[in-house]
Amino acid sequence: SQQGEEDPQALSIQEGENATMNCSYKTSINNLQWYRQNSGRGLVHLILIRSNEREKHSGRLRVTLDTSKKSSSLLITASRAADTASYFCATASNSGNTPLVFGKGTRLSVIA
Amino acid sequence: NAGVTQTPKFRVLKTGQSMTLLCAQDMNHEYMYWYRQDPGMGLRLIHYSVGEGTTAKGEVPDGYNVSRLKKQNFLLGLESAAPSQTSVYFCASSYSVQHTEAFFGQGTRLTVV
């Protein structure tokens, strides 16, 4: 079963606005990662946050992690039409060689 | 560097036919994965490998087999294709499971009629 669940499933905003996507997960993690997928393409890694980190920034991206609530959020500031894509969270377990487990994704549409 | 390369990119199969999807990576990664992506379902792990000569089952392994004879290649086989296997298949690789990002191929769109 999937570990991460993104919320909302779909989000539509105007260019220049901020977009916030949330991810909840169920078990202990080593890290949580966010990926982006343009329509019909492979996933591209955006950012990784470790379980002992609370916030991380990369350009216009800000990720927070709350391990007590088992949740993470991805904020994209000053969104652009080119940010239109699906965004997935993925969790890496603490145990053994368990591979990344992906959520179902949030479909972001940025309207110019 | 090519990264992760999947072949073919598109394929149409008839029910009962077999085929092999090839994934090749040139980053010397130990770990390789096969996922399938269906509308509204996100990515689901089919099989994975933690090193040359090893394979393990993921969340949805039934109807698929895999082999990792060489470190750089990870093959996904469908012995007798079914319409339920119509999907987009993604291969990925990573240096480690827990600590680093995964790199994805561009996907194989498979239709079983």
mmCIF file with all atom_site columns, C-alpha atoms in Angstrom:
data_model
loop_
_atom_site.group_PDB
_atom_site.id
_atom_site.type_symbol
_atom_site.label_atom_id
_atom_site.label_alt_id
_atom_site.label_comp_id
_atom_site.label_asym_id
_atom_site.label_entity_id
_atom_site.label_seq_id
_atom_site.pdbx_PDB_ins_code
_atom_site.Cartn_x
_atom_site.Cartn_y
_atom_site.Cartn_z
_atom_site.occupancy
_atom_site.B_iso_or_equiv
_atom_site.pdbx_formal_charge
_atom_site.auth_seq_id
_atom_site.auth_comp_id
_atom_site.auth_asym_id
_atom_site.auth_atom_id
_atom_site.pdbx_PDB_model_num
ATOM 1   C CA . SER A 1 1   ? 0.000  0.000   0.000   1.00 0.00 ? 1   SER A CA 1
ATOM 2   C CA . GLN A 1 2   ? 1.151  3.539   -0.619  1.00 0.00 ? 2   GLN A CA 1
ATOM 3   C CA . GLN A 1 3   ? 2.878  5.293   2.239   1.00 0.00 ? 3   GLN A CA 1
ATOM 4   C CA . GLY A 1 4   ? 2.442  8.913   1.280   1.00 0.00 ? 4   GLY A CA 1
ATOM 5   C CA . GLU A 1 5   ? -0.843 10.598  0.543   1.00 0.00 ? 5   GLU A CA 1
ATOM 6   C CA . GLU A 1 6   ? -0.816 14.021  -1.048  1.00 0.00 ? 6   GLU A CA 1
ATOM 7   C CA . ASP A 1 7   ? -3.437 16.650  -0.479  1.00 0.00 ? 7   ASP A CA 1
ATOM 8   C CA . PRO A 1 8   ? -5.072 18.191  -2.410  1.00 0.00 ? 8   PRO A CA 1
ATOM 9   C CA . GLN A 1 9   ? -5.367 15.877  -5.395  1.00 0.00 ? 9   GLN A CA 1
ATOM 10  C CA . ALA A 1 10  ? -5.570 18.866  -7.708  1.00 0.00 ? 10  ALA A CA 1
ATOM 11  C CA . LEU A 1 11  ? -4.786 22.549  -7.300  1.00 0.00 ? 11  LEU A CA 1
ATOM 12  C CA . SER A 1 12  ? -5.358 25.436  -9.673  1.00 0.00 ? 12  SER A CA 1
ATOM 13  C CA . ILE A 1 13  ? -3.825 28.856  -9.039  1.00 0.00 ? 13  ILE A CA 1
ATOM 14  C CA . GLN A 1 14  ? -2.943 32.063  -10.848 1.00 0.00 ? 14  GLN A CA 1
ATOM 15  C CA . GLU A 1 15  ? 0.598  32.824  -11.895 1.00 0.00 ? 15  GLU A CA 1
ATOM 16  C CA . GLY A 1 16  ? 2.436  34.656  -9.138  1.00 0.00 ? 16  GLY A CA 1
ATOM 17  C CA . GLU A 1 17  ? 0.491  32.999  -6.318  1.00 0.00 ? 17  GLU A CA 1
ATOM 18  C CA . ASN A 1 18  ? 1.984  30.493  -3.909  1.00 0.00 ? 18  ASN A CA 1
ATOM 19  C CA . ALA A 1 19  ? 1.125  26.804  -4.127  1.00 0.00 ? 19  ALA A CA 1
ATOM 20  C CA . THR A 1 20  ? 1.093  24.536  -1.096  1.00 0.00 ? 20  THR A CA 1
ATOM 21  C CA . MET A 1 21  ? 0.864  20.761  -1.259  1.00 0.00 ? 21  MET A CA 1
ATOM 22  C CA . ASN A 1 22  ? 0.748  18.427  1.686   1.00 0.00 ? 22  ASN A CA 1
ATOM 23  C CA . CYS A 1 23  ? 1.868  14.860  2.221   1.00 0.00 ? 23  CYS A CA 1
ATOM 24  C CA . SER A 1 24  ? 0.975  12.519  5.062   1.00 0.00 ? 24  SER A CA 1
ATOM 25  C CA . TYR A 1 25  ? 2.643  9.193   5.731   1.00 0.00 ? 25  TYR A CA 1
ATOM 26  C CA . LYS A 1 26  ? 2.196  6.281   8.084   1.00 0.00 ? 26  LYS A CA 1
ATOM 27  C CA . THR A 1 27  ? 5.462  4.813   9.335   1.00 0.00 ? 27  THR A CA 1
ATOM 28  C CA . SER A 1 28  ? 8.863  5.969   10.540  1.00 0.00 ? 28  SER A CA 1
ATOM 29  C CA . ILE A 1 29  ? 11.030 7.408   7.825   1.00 0.00 ? 29  ILE A CA 1
ATOM 30  C CA . ASN A 1 30  ? 14.681 8.079   7.130   1.00 0.00 ? 30  ASN A CA 1
ATOM 31  C CA . ASN A 1 31  ? 13.845 10.880  4.717   1.00 0.00 ? 31  ASN A CA 1
ATOM 32  C CA . LEU A 1 32  ? 11.055 12.288  2.602   1.00 0.00 ? 32  LEU A CA 1
ATOM 33  C CA . GLN A 1 33  ? 11.497 13.394  -0.980  1.00 0.00 ? 33  GLN A CA 1
ATOM 34  C CA . TRP A 1 34  ? 9.477  15.473  -3.405  1.00 0.00 ? 34  TRP A CA 1
ATOM 35  C CA . TYR A 1 35  ? 9.408  14.810  -7.123  1.00 0.00 ? 35  TYR A CA 1
ATOM 36  C CA . ARG A 1 36  ? 7.901  16.589  -10.083 1.00 0.00 ? 36  ARG A CA 1
ATOM 37  C CA . GLN A 1 37  ? 6.427  15.001  -13.191 1.00 0.00 ? 37  GLN A CA 1
ATOM 38  C CA . ASN A 1 38  ? 5.593  16.881  -16.345 1.00 0.00 ? 38  ASN A CA 1
ATOM 39  C CA . SER A 1 39  ? 2.852  15.306  -18.418 1.00 0.00 ? 39  SER A CA 1
ATOM 40  C CA . GLY A 1 40  ? 4.038  12.118  -20.076 1.00 0.00 ? 40  GLY A CA 1
ATOM 41  C CA . ARG A 1 41  ? 7.557  12.374  -18.702 1.00 0.00 ? 41  ARG A CA 1
ATOM 42  C CA . GLY A 1 42  ? 9.629  10.699  -16.000 1.00 0.00 ? 42  GLY A CA 1
ATOM 43  C CA . LEU A 1 43  ? 9.844  11.991  -12.458 1.00 0.00 ? 43  LEU A CA 1
ATOM 44  C CA . VAL A 1 44  ? 12.477 14.511  -11.512 1.00 0.00 ? 44  VAL A CA 1
ATOM 45  C CA . HIS A 1 45  ? 13.806 14.862  -7.989  1.00 0.00 ? 45  HIS A CA 1
ATOM 46  C CA . LEU A 1 46  ? 13.214 18.260  -6.375  1.00 0.00 ? 46  LEU A CA 1
ATOM 47  C CA . ILE A 1 47  ? 14.299 18.091  -2.768  1.00 0.00 ? 47  ILE A CA 1
ATOM 48  C CA . LEU A 1 48  ? 15.099 15.657  0.046   1.00 0.00 ? 48  LEU A CA 1
ATOM 49  C CA . ILE A 1 49  ? 14.507 16.359  3.712   1.00 0.00 ? 49  ILE A CA 1
ATOM 50  C CA . ARG A 1 50  ? 15.876 14.071  6.402   1.00 0.00 ? 50  ARG A CA 1
ATOM 51  C CA . SER A 1 51  ? 13.938 12.982  9.452   1.00 0.00 ? 51  SER A CA 1
ATOM 52  C CA . ASN A 1 52  ? 16.058 15.190  11.729  1.00 0.00 ? 52  ASN A CA 1
ATOM 53  C CA . GLU A 1 53  ? 15.401 18.305  9.634   1.00 0.00 ? 53  GLU A CA 1
ATOM 54  C CA . ARG A 1 54  ? 12.350 20.535  9.994   1.00 0.00 ? 54  ARG A CA 1
ATOM 55  C CA . GLU A 1 55  ? 12.655 22.824  6.994   1.00 0.00 ? 55  GLU A CA 1
ATOM 56  C CA . LYS A 1 56  ? 14.618 23.010  3.789   1.00 0.00 ? 56  LYS A CA 1
ATOM 57  C CA . HIS A 1 57  ? 14.790 25.506  0.937   1.00 0.00 ? 57  HIS A CA 1
ATOM 58  C CA . SER A 1 58  ? 15.788 25.230  -2.692  1.00 0.00 ? 58  SER A CA 1
ATOM 59  C CA . GLY A 1 59  ? 15.187 28.261  -4.879  1.00 0.00 ? 59  GLY A CA 1
ATOM 60  C CA . ARG A 1 60  ? 11.434 28.918  -4.858  1.00 0.00 ? 60  ARG A CA 1
ATOM 61  C CA . LEU A 1 61  ? 10.754 25.656  -3.044  1.00 0.00 ? 61  LEU A CA 1
ATOM 62  C CA . ARG A 1 62  ? 10.299 25.297  0.672   1.00 0.00 ? 62  ARG A CA 1
ATOM 63  C CA . VAL A 1 63  ? 9.713  21.936  2.315   1.00 0.00 ? 63  VAL A CA 1
ATOM 64  C CA . THR A 1 64  ? 8.728  21.356  5.921   1.00 0.00 ? 64  THR A CA 1
ATOM 65  C CA . LEU A 1 65  ? 8.640  18.098  7.818   1.00 0.00 ? 65  LEU A CA 1
ATOM 66  C CA . ASP A 1 66  ? 6.761  17.355  11.031  1.00 0.00 ? 66  ASP A CA 1
ATOM 67  C CA . THR A 1 67  ? 7.648  13.834  12.142  1.00 0.00 ? 67  THR A CA 1
ATOM 68  C CA . SER A 1 68  ? 5.309  14.020  15.144  1.00 0.00 ? 68  SER A CA 1
ATOM 69  C CA . LYS A 1 69  ? 2.377  14.501  12.774  1.00 0.00 ? 69  LYS A CA 1
ATOM 70  C CA . LYS A 1 70  ? 3.919  12.363  10.039  1.00 0.00 ? 70  LYS A CA 1
ATOM 71  C CA . SER A 1 71  ? 3.379  15.092  7.503   1.00 0.00 ? 71  SER A CA 1
ATOM 72  C CA . SER A 1 72  ? 5.273  17.297  5.080   1.00 0.00 ? 72  SER A CA 1
ATOM 73  C CA . SER A 1 73  ? 4.414  20.272  2.961   1.00 0.00 ? 73  SER A CA 1
ATOM 74  C CA . LEU A 1 74  ? 5.862  21.635  -0.265  1.00 0.00 ? 74  LEU A CA 1
ATOM 75  C CA . LEU A 1 75  ? 5.513  25.341  -0.917  1.00 0.00 ? 75  LEU A CA 1
ATOM 76  C CA . ILE A 1 76  ? 6.211  26.804  -4.336  1.00 0.00 ? 76  ILE A CA 1
ATOM 77  C CA . THR A 1 77  ? 6.444  30.579  -4.141  1.00 0.00 ? 77  THR A CA 1
ATOM 78  C CA . ALA A 1 78  ? 5.667  33.013  -6.959  1.00 0.00 ? 78  ALA A CA 1
ATOM 79  C CA . SER A 1 79  ? 4.419  30.224  -9.194  1.00 0.00 ? 79  SER A CA 1
ATOM 80  C CA . ARG A 1 80  ? 4.904  30.250  -12.956 1.00 0.00 ? 80  ARG A CA 1
ATOM 81  C CA . ALA A 1 81  ? 3.012  28.590  -15.768 1.00 0.00 ? 81  ALA A CA 1
ATOM 82  C CA . ALA A 1 82  ? 6.040  26.325  -16.190 1.00 0.00 ? 82  ALA A CA 1
ATOM 83  C CA . ASP A 1 83  ? 5.403  24.934  -12.686 1.00 0.00 ? 83  ASP A CA 1
ATOM 84  C CA . THR A 1 84  ? 2.324  23.174  -14.041 1.00 0.00 ? 84  THR A CA 1
ATOM 85  C CA . ALA A 1 85  ? 2.980  19.491  -13.319 1.00 0.00 ? 85  ALA A CA 1
ATOM 86  C CA . SER A 1 86  ? 2.188  16.677  -10.915 1.00 0.00 ? 86  SER A CA 1
ATOM 87  C CA . TYR A 1 87  ? 4.062  16.629  -7.626  1.00 0.00 ? 87  TYR A CA 1
ATOM 88  C CA . PHE A 1 88  ? 4.726  13.472  -5.643  1.00 0.00 ? 88  PHE A CA 1
ATOM 89  C CA . CYS A 1 89  ? 6.076  12.846  -2.205  1.00 0.00 ? 89  CYS A CA 1
ATOM 90  C CA . ALA A 1 90  ? 8.081  9.694   -1.564  1.00 0.00 ? 90  ALA A CA 1
ATOM 91  C CA . THR A 1 91  ? 9.234  8.234   1.711   1.00 0.00 ? 91  THR A CA 1
ATOM 92  C CA . ALA A 1 92  ? 12.347 6.234   2.490   1.00 0.00 ? 92  ALA A CA 1
ATOM 93  C CA . SER A 1 93  ? 11.891 3.863   5.406   1.00 0.00 ? 93  SER A CA 1
ATOM 94  C CA . ASN A 1 94  ? 14.249 3.460   8.309   1.00 0.00 ? 94  ASN A CA 1
ATOM 95  C CA . SER A 1 95  ? 14.281 -0.289  7.911   1.00 0.00 ? 95  SER A CA 1
ATOM 96  C CA . GLY A 1 96  ? 16.556 -2.266  5.653   1.00 0.00 ? 96  GLY A CA 1
ATOM 97  C CA . ASN A 1 97  ? 16.566 -1.827  1.908   1.00 0.00 ? 97  ASN A CA 1
ATOM 98  C CA . THR A 1 98  ? 12.921 -0.840  1.545   1.00 0.00 ? 98  THR A CA 1
ATOM 99  C CA . PRO A 1 99  ? 12.602 1.231   -1.642  1.00 0.00 ? 99  PRO A CA 1
ATOM 100 C CA . LEU A 1 100 ? 10.948 4.613   -1.988  1.00 0.00 ? 100 LEU A CA 1
ATOM 101 C CA . VAL A 1 101 ? 7.177  4.538   -1.663  1.00 0.00 ? 101 VAL A CA 1
ATOM 102 C CA . PHE A 1 102 ? 5.268  7.168   -3.607  1.00 0.00 ? 102 PHE A CA 1
ATOM 103 C CA . GLY A 1 103 ? 1.965  8.868   -2.972  1.00 0.00 ? 103 GLY A CA 1
ATOM 104 C CA . LYS A 1 104 ? -0.691 9.471   -5.608  1.00 0.00 ? 104 LYS A CA 1
ATOM 105 C CA . GLY A 1 105 ? 0.401  13.007  -6.347  1.00 0.00 ? 105 GLY A CA 1
ATOM 106 C CA . THR A 1 106 ? -1.017 16.511  -6.556  1.00 0.00 ? 106 THR A CA 1
ATOM 107 C CA . ARG A 1 107 ? -1.821 17.894  -9.980  1.00 0.00 ? 107 ARG A CA 1
ATOM 108 C CA . LEU A 1 108 ? -0.874 21.593  -10.034 1.00 0.00 ? 108 LEU A CA 1
ATOM 109 C CA . SER A 1 109 ? -2.158 23.908  -12.742 1.00 0.00 ? 109 SER A CA 1
ATOM 110 C CA . VAL A 1 110 ? -0.745 27.432  -12.871 1.00 0.00 ? 110 VAL A CA 1
ATOM 111 C CA . ILE A 1 111 ? -2.808 29.737  -15.038 1.00 0.00 ? 111 ILE A CA 1
ATOM 112 C CA . ALA A 1 112 ? -1.028 32.589  -16.799 1.00 0.00 ? 112 ALA A CA 1
ATOM 113 C CA . ASN B 2 1   ? 25.744 10.933  -19.211 1.00 0.00 ? 1   ASN B CA 1
ATOM 114 C CA . ALA B 2 2   ? 22.539 9.362   -20.505 1.00 0.00 ? 2   ALA B CA 1
ATOM 115 C CA . GLY B 2 3   ? 21.230 8.656   -16.974 1.00 0.00 ? 3   GLY B CA 1
ATOM 116 C CA . VAL B 2 4   ? 18.438 6.086   -17.064 1.00 0.00 ? 4   VAL B CA 1
ATOM 117 C CA . THR B 2 5   ? 17.320 4.852   -20.453 1.00 0.00 ? 5   THR B CA 1
ATOM 118 C CA . GLN B 2 6   ? 14.239 2.741   -21.082 1.00 0.00 ? 6   GLN B CA 1
ATOM 119 C CA . THR B 2 7   ? 13.440 0.830   -24.246 1.00 0.00 ? 7   THR B CA 1
ATOM 120 C CA . PRO B 2 8   ? 11.026 0.691   -25.922 1.00 0.00 ? 8   PRO B CA 1
ATOM 121 C CA . LYS B 2 9   ? 9.128  3.941   -25.361 1.00 0.00 ? 9   LYS B CA 1
ATOM 122 C CA . PHE B 2 10  ? 5.832  2.615   -26.709 1.00 0.00 ? 10  PHE B CA 1
ATOM 123 C CA . ARG B 2 11  ? 4.465  -0.849  -27.343 1.00 0.00 ? 11  ARG B CA 1
ATOM 124 C CA . VAL B 2 12  ? 1.152  -2.452  -28.168 1.00 0.00 ? 12  VAL B CA 1
ATOM 125 C CA . LEU B 2 13  ? 0.743  -6.115  -27.280 1.00 0.00 ? 13  LEU B CA 1
ATOM 126 C CA . LYS B 2 14  ? -2.001 -8.608  -27.820 1.00 0.00 ? 14  LYS B CA 1
ATOM 127 C CA . THR B 2 15  ? -3.311 -10.501 -24.813 1.00 0.00 ? 15  THR B CA 1
ATOM 128 C CA . GLY B 2 16  ? -1.092 -13.488 -24.139 1.00 0.00 ? 16  GLY B CA 1
ATOM 129 C CA . GLN B 2 17  ? 2.000  -12.131 -25.870 1.00 0.00 ? 17  GLN B CA 1
ATOM 130 C CA . SER B 2 18  ? 5.256  -11.706 -24.021 1.00 0.00 ? 18  SER B CA 1
ATOM 131 C CA . MET B 2 19  ? 7.767  -8.893  -23.977 1.00 0.00 ? 19  MET B CA 1
ATOM 132 C CA . THR B 2 20  ? 10.762 -7.543  -22.120 1.00 0.00 ? 20  THR B CA 1
ATOM 133 C CA . LEU B 2 21  ? 11.323 -3.942  -21.093 1.00 0.00 ? 21  LEU B CA 1
ATOM 134 C CA . LEU B 2 22  ? 14.937 -2.911  -20.773 1.00 0.00 ? 22  LEU B CA 1
ATOM 135 C CA . CYS B 2 23  ? 16.289 -0.362  -18.334 1.00 0.00 ? 23  CYS B CA 1
ATOM 136 C CA . ALA B 2 24  ? 19.905 0.762   -18.498 1.00 0.00 ? 24  ALA B CA 1
ATOM 137 C CA . GLN B 2 25  ? 21.727 3.187   -16.205 1.00 0.00 ? 25  GLN B CA 1
ATOM 138 C CA . ASP B 2 26  ? 25.230 4.562   -16.553 1.00 0.00 ? 26  ASP B CA 1
ATOM 139 C CA . MET B 2 27  ? 25.648 6.025   -13.044 1.00 0.00 ? 27  MET B CA 1
ATOM 140 C CA . ASN B 2 28  ? 27.014 2.876   -11.391 1.00 0.00 ? 28  ASN B CA 1
ATOM 141 C CA . HIS B 2 29  ? 23.978 2.748   -9.105  1.00 0.00 ? 29  HIS B CA 1
ATOM 142 C CA . GLU B 2 30  ? 23.460 -0.326  -6.970  1.00 0.00 ? 30  GLU B CA 1
ATOM 143 C CA . TYR B 2 31  ? 19.704 0.003   -6.689  1.00 0.00 ? 31  TYR B CA 1
ATOM 144 C CA . MET B 2 32  ? 17.207 -0.246  -9.527  1.00 0.00 ? 32  MET B CA 1
ATOM 145 C CA . TYR B 2 33  ? 13.413 -0.266  -9.531  1.00 0.00 ? 33  TYR B CA 1
ATOM 146 C CA . TRP B 2 34  ? 10.447 -0.850  -11.762 1.00 0.00 ? 34  TRP B CA 1
ATOM 147 C CA . TYR B 2 35  ? 7.230  1.103   -11.094 1.00 0.00 ? 35  TYR B CA 1
ATOM 148 C CA . ARG B 2 36  ? 3.955  1.245   -12.923 1.00 0.00 ? 36  ARG B CA 1
ATOM 149 C CA . GLN B 2 37  ? 1.792  4.346   -13.072 1.00 0.00 ? 37  GLN B CA 1
ATOM 150 C CA . ASP B 2 38  ? -1.931 4.229   -13.639 1.00 0.00 ? 38  ASP B CA 1
ATOM 151 C CA . PRO B 2 39  ? -4.346 7.186   -13.592 1.00 0.00 ? 39  PRO B CA 1
ATOM 152 C CA . GLY B 2 40  ? -5.179 8.194   -10.040 1.00 0.00 ? 40  GLY B CA 1
ATOM 153 C CA . MET B 2 41  ? -2.921 5.509   -8.562  1.00 0.00 ? 41  MET B CA 1
ATOM 154 C CA . GLY B 2 42  ? 0.436  7.230   -8.383  1.00 0.00 ? 42  GLY B CA 1
ATOM 155 C CA . LEU B 2 43  ? 3.494  5.004   -8.753  1.00 0.00 ? 43  LEU B CA 1
ATOM 156 C CA . ARG B 2 44  ? 3.377  1.452   -7.525  1.00 0.00 ? 44  ARG B CA 1
ATOM 157 C CA . LEU B 2 45  ? 6.519  -0.635  -7.109  1.00 0.00 ? 45  LEU B CA 1
ATOM 158 C CA . ILE B 2 46  ? 6.610  -3.854  -9.126  1.00 0.00 ? 46  ILE B CA 1
ATOM 159 C CA . HIS B 2 47  ? 10.081 -5.281  -8.422  1.00 0.00 ? 47  HIS B CA 1
ATOM 160 C CA . TYR B 2 48  ? 13.404 -3.904  -7.355  1.00 0.00 ? 48  TYR B CA 1
ATOM 161 C CA . SER B 2 49  ? 17.041 -4.883  -7.075  1.00 0.00 ? 49  SER B CA 1
ATOM 162 C CA . VAL B 2 50  ? 19.607 -3.945  -4.465  1.00 0.00 ? 50  VAL B CA 1
ATOM 163 C CA . GLY B 2 51  ? 22.559 -5.132  -6.508  1.00 0.00 ? 51  GLY B CA 1
ATOM 164 C CA . GLU B 2 52  ? 23.739 -7.237  -9.412  1.00 0.00 ? 52  GLU B CA 1
ATOM 165 C CA . GLY B 2 53  ? 22.207 -10.692 -9.290  1.00 0.00 ? 53  GLY B CA 1
ATOM 166 C CA . THR B 2 54  ? 19.522 -9.762  -6.734  1.00 0.00 ? 54  THR B CA 1
ATOM 167 C CA . THR B 2 55  ? 15.826 -9.067  -7.146  1.00 0.00 ? 55  THR B CA 1
ATOM 168 C CA . ALA B 2 56  ? 12.916 -8.582  -4.773  1.00 0.00 ? 56  ALA B CA 1
ATOM 169 C CA . LYS B 2 57  ? 9.155  -8.205  -5.038  1.00 0.00 ? 57  LYS B CA 1
ATOM 170 C CA . GLY B 2 58  ? 7.419  -4.903  -4.618  1.00 0.00 ? 58  GLY B CA 1
ATOM 171 C CA . GLU B 2 59  ? 3.799  -4.004  -4.062  1.00 0.00 ? 59  GLU B CA 1
ATOM 172 C CA . VAL B 2 60  ? 2.369  -5.374  -7.331  1.00 0.00 ? 60  VAL B CA 1
ATOM 173 C CA . PRO B 2 61  ? 4.685  -8.165  -8.611  1.00 0.00 ? 61  PRO B CA 1
ATOM 174 C CA . ASP B 2 62  ? 2.135  -10.617 -10.021 1.00 0.00 ? 62  ASP B CA 1
ATOM 175 C CA . GLY B 2 63  ? 2.420  -11.210 -13.757 1.00 0.00 ? 63  GLY B CA 1
ATOM 176 C CA . TYR B 2 64  ? 5.950  -9.779  -13.959 1.00 0.00 ? 64  TYR B CA 1
ATOM 177 C CA . ASN B 2 65  ? 9.454  -11.173 -13.700 1.00 0.00 ? 65  ASN B CA 1
ATOM 178 C CA . VAL B 2 66  ? 12.772 -9.359  -13.520 1.00 0.00 ? 66  VAL B CA 1
ATOM 179 C CA . SER B 2 67  ? 16.449 -10.031 -13.904 1.00 0.00 ? 67  SER B CA 1
ATOM 180 C CA . ARG B 2 68  ? 19.601 -8.100  -12.984 1.00 0.00 ? 68  ARG B CA 1
ATOM 181 C CA . LEU B 2 69  ? 22.416 -10.036 -14.638 1.00 0.00 ? 69  LEU B CA 1
ATOM 182 C CA . LYS B 2 70  ? 24.534 -6.907  -15.084 1.00 0.00 ? 70  LYS B CA 1
ATOM 183 C CA . LYS B 2 71  ? 24.742 -4.011  -12.677 1.00 0.00 ? 71  LYS B CA 1
ATOM 184 C CA . GLN B 2 72  ? 23.766 -1.463  -15.299 1.00 0.00 ? 72  GLN B CA 1
ATOM 185 C CA . ASN B 2 73  ? 20.701 -3.302  -16.641 1.00 0.00 ? 73  ASN B CA 1
ATOM 186 C CA . PHE B 2 74  ? 17.378 -4.225  -15.092 1.00 0.00 ? 74  PHE B CA 1
ATOM 187 C CA . LEU B 2 75  ? 14.929 -6.163  -17.243 1.00 0.00 ? 75  LEU B CA 1
ATOM 188 C CA . LEU B 2 76  ? 11.178 -6.402  -16.689 1.00 0.00 ? 76  LEU B CA 1
ATOM 189 C CA . GLY B 2 77  ? 9.390  -9.284  -18.368 1.00 0.00 ? 77  GLY B CA 1
ATOM 190 C CA . LEU B 2 78  ? 5.745  -9.945  -19.044 1.00 0.00 ? 78  LEU B CA 1
ATOM 191 C CA . GLU B 2 79  ? 5.321  -13.625 -19.845 1.00 0.00 ? 79  GLU B CA 1
ATOM 192 C CA . SER B 2 80  ? 1.638  -13.516 -20.846 1.00 0.00 ? 80  SER B CA 1
ATOM 193 C CA . ALA B 2 81  ? 0.349  -9.974  -21.141 1.00 0.00 ? 81  ALA B CA 1
ATOM 194 C CA . ALA B 2 82  ? -3.119 -9.087  -19.856 1.00 0.00 ? 82  ALA B CA 1
ATOM 195 C CA . PRO B 2 83  ? -5.201 -5.926  -20.440 1.00 0.00 ? 83  PRO B CA 1
ATOM 196 C CA . SER B 2 84  ? -4.757 -5.103  -16.722 1.00 0.00 ? 84  SER B CA 1
ATOM 197 C CA . GLN B 2 85  ? -1.072 -4.587  -17.464 1.00 0.00 ? 85  GLN B CA 1
ATOM 198 C CA . THR B 2 86  ? -1.845 -1.622  -19.708 1.00 0.00 ? 86  THR B CA 1
ATOM 199 C CA . SER B 2 87  ? 0.092  1.125   -17.973 1.00 0.00 ? 87  SER B CA 1
ATOM 200 C CA . VAL B 2 88  ? 3.076  3.425   -18.099 1.00 0.00 ? 88  VAL B CA 1
ATOM 201 C CA . TYR B 2 89  ? 6.180  1.732   -16.728 1.00 0.00 ? 89  TYR B CA 1
ATOM 202 C CA . PHE B 2 90  ? 9.017  3.654   -15.145 1.00 0.00 ? 90  PHE B CA 1
ATOM 203 C CA . CYS B 2 91  ? 12.450 2.432   -14.277 1.00 0.00 ? 91  CYS B CA 1
ATOM 204 C CA . ALA B 2 92  ? 14.539 4.230   -11.671 1.00 0.00 ? 92  ALA B CA 1
ATOM 205 C CA . SER B 2 93  ? 17.921 3.860   -10.062 1.00 0.00 ? 93  SER B CA 1
ATOM 206 C CA . SER B 2 94  ? 19.680 5.244   -7.024  1.00 0.00 ? 94  SER B CA 1
ATOM 207 C CA . TYR B 2 95  ? 23.026 5.079   -5.261  1.00 0.00 ? 95  TYR B CA 1
ATOM 208 C CA . SER B 2 96  ? 21.385 3.916   -2.067  1.00 0.00 ? 96  SER B CA 1
ATOM 209 C CA . VAL B 2 97  ? 17.851 3.238   -0.936  1.00 0.00 ? 97  VAL B CA 1
ATOM 210 C CA . GLN B 2 98  ? 17.624 5.412   2.097   1.00 0.00 ? 98  GLN B CA 1
ATOM 211 C CA . HIS B 2 99  ? 19.853 8.358   1.591   1.00 0.00 ? 99  HIS B CA 1
ATOM 212 C CA . THR B 2 100 ? 19.788 9.592   -1.962  1.00 0.00 ? 100 THR B CA 1
ATOM 213 C CA . GLU B 2 101 ? 17.479 10.608  -4.741  1.00 0.00 ? 101 GLU B CA 1
ATOM 214 C CA . ALA B 2 102 ? 16.185 8.290   -7.434  1.00 0.00 ? 102 ALA B CA 1
ATOM 215 C CA . PHE B 2 103 ? 16.725 8.986   -11.118 1.00 0.00 ? 103 PHE B CA 1
ATOM 216 C CA . PHE B 2 104 ? 13.934 8.041   -13.485 1.00 0.00 ? 104 PHE B CA 1
ATOM 217 C CA . GLY B 2 105 ? 13.738 6.981   -17.085 1.00 0.00 ? 105 GLY B CA 1
ATOM 218 C CA . GLN B 2 106 ? 11.257 8.563   -19.462 1.00 0.00 ? 106 GLN B CA 1
ATOM 219 C CA . GLY B 2 107 ? 8.794  5.705   -19.257 1.00 0.00 ? 107 GLY B CA 1
ATOM 220 C CA . THR B 2 108 ? 7.376  2.986   -21.476 1.00 0.00 ? 108 THR B CA 1
ATOM 221 C CA . ARG B 2 109 ? 3.740  3.276   -22.481 1.00 0.00 ? 109 ARG B CA 1
ATOM 222 C CA . LEU B 2 110 ? 2.366  -0.248  -22.851 1.00 0.00 ? 110 LEU B CA 1
ATOM 223 C CA . THR B 2 111 ? -1.072 -1.071  -24.193 1.00 0.00 ? 111 THR B CA 1
ATOM 224 C CA . VAL B 2 112 ? -2.401 -4.626  -24.069 1.00 0.00 ? 112 VAL B CA 1
ATOM 225 C CA . VAL B 2 113 ? -5.376 -5.258  -26.327 1.00 0.00 ? 113 VAL B CA 1
#
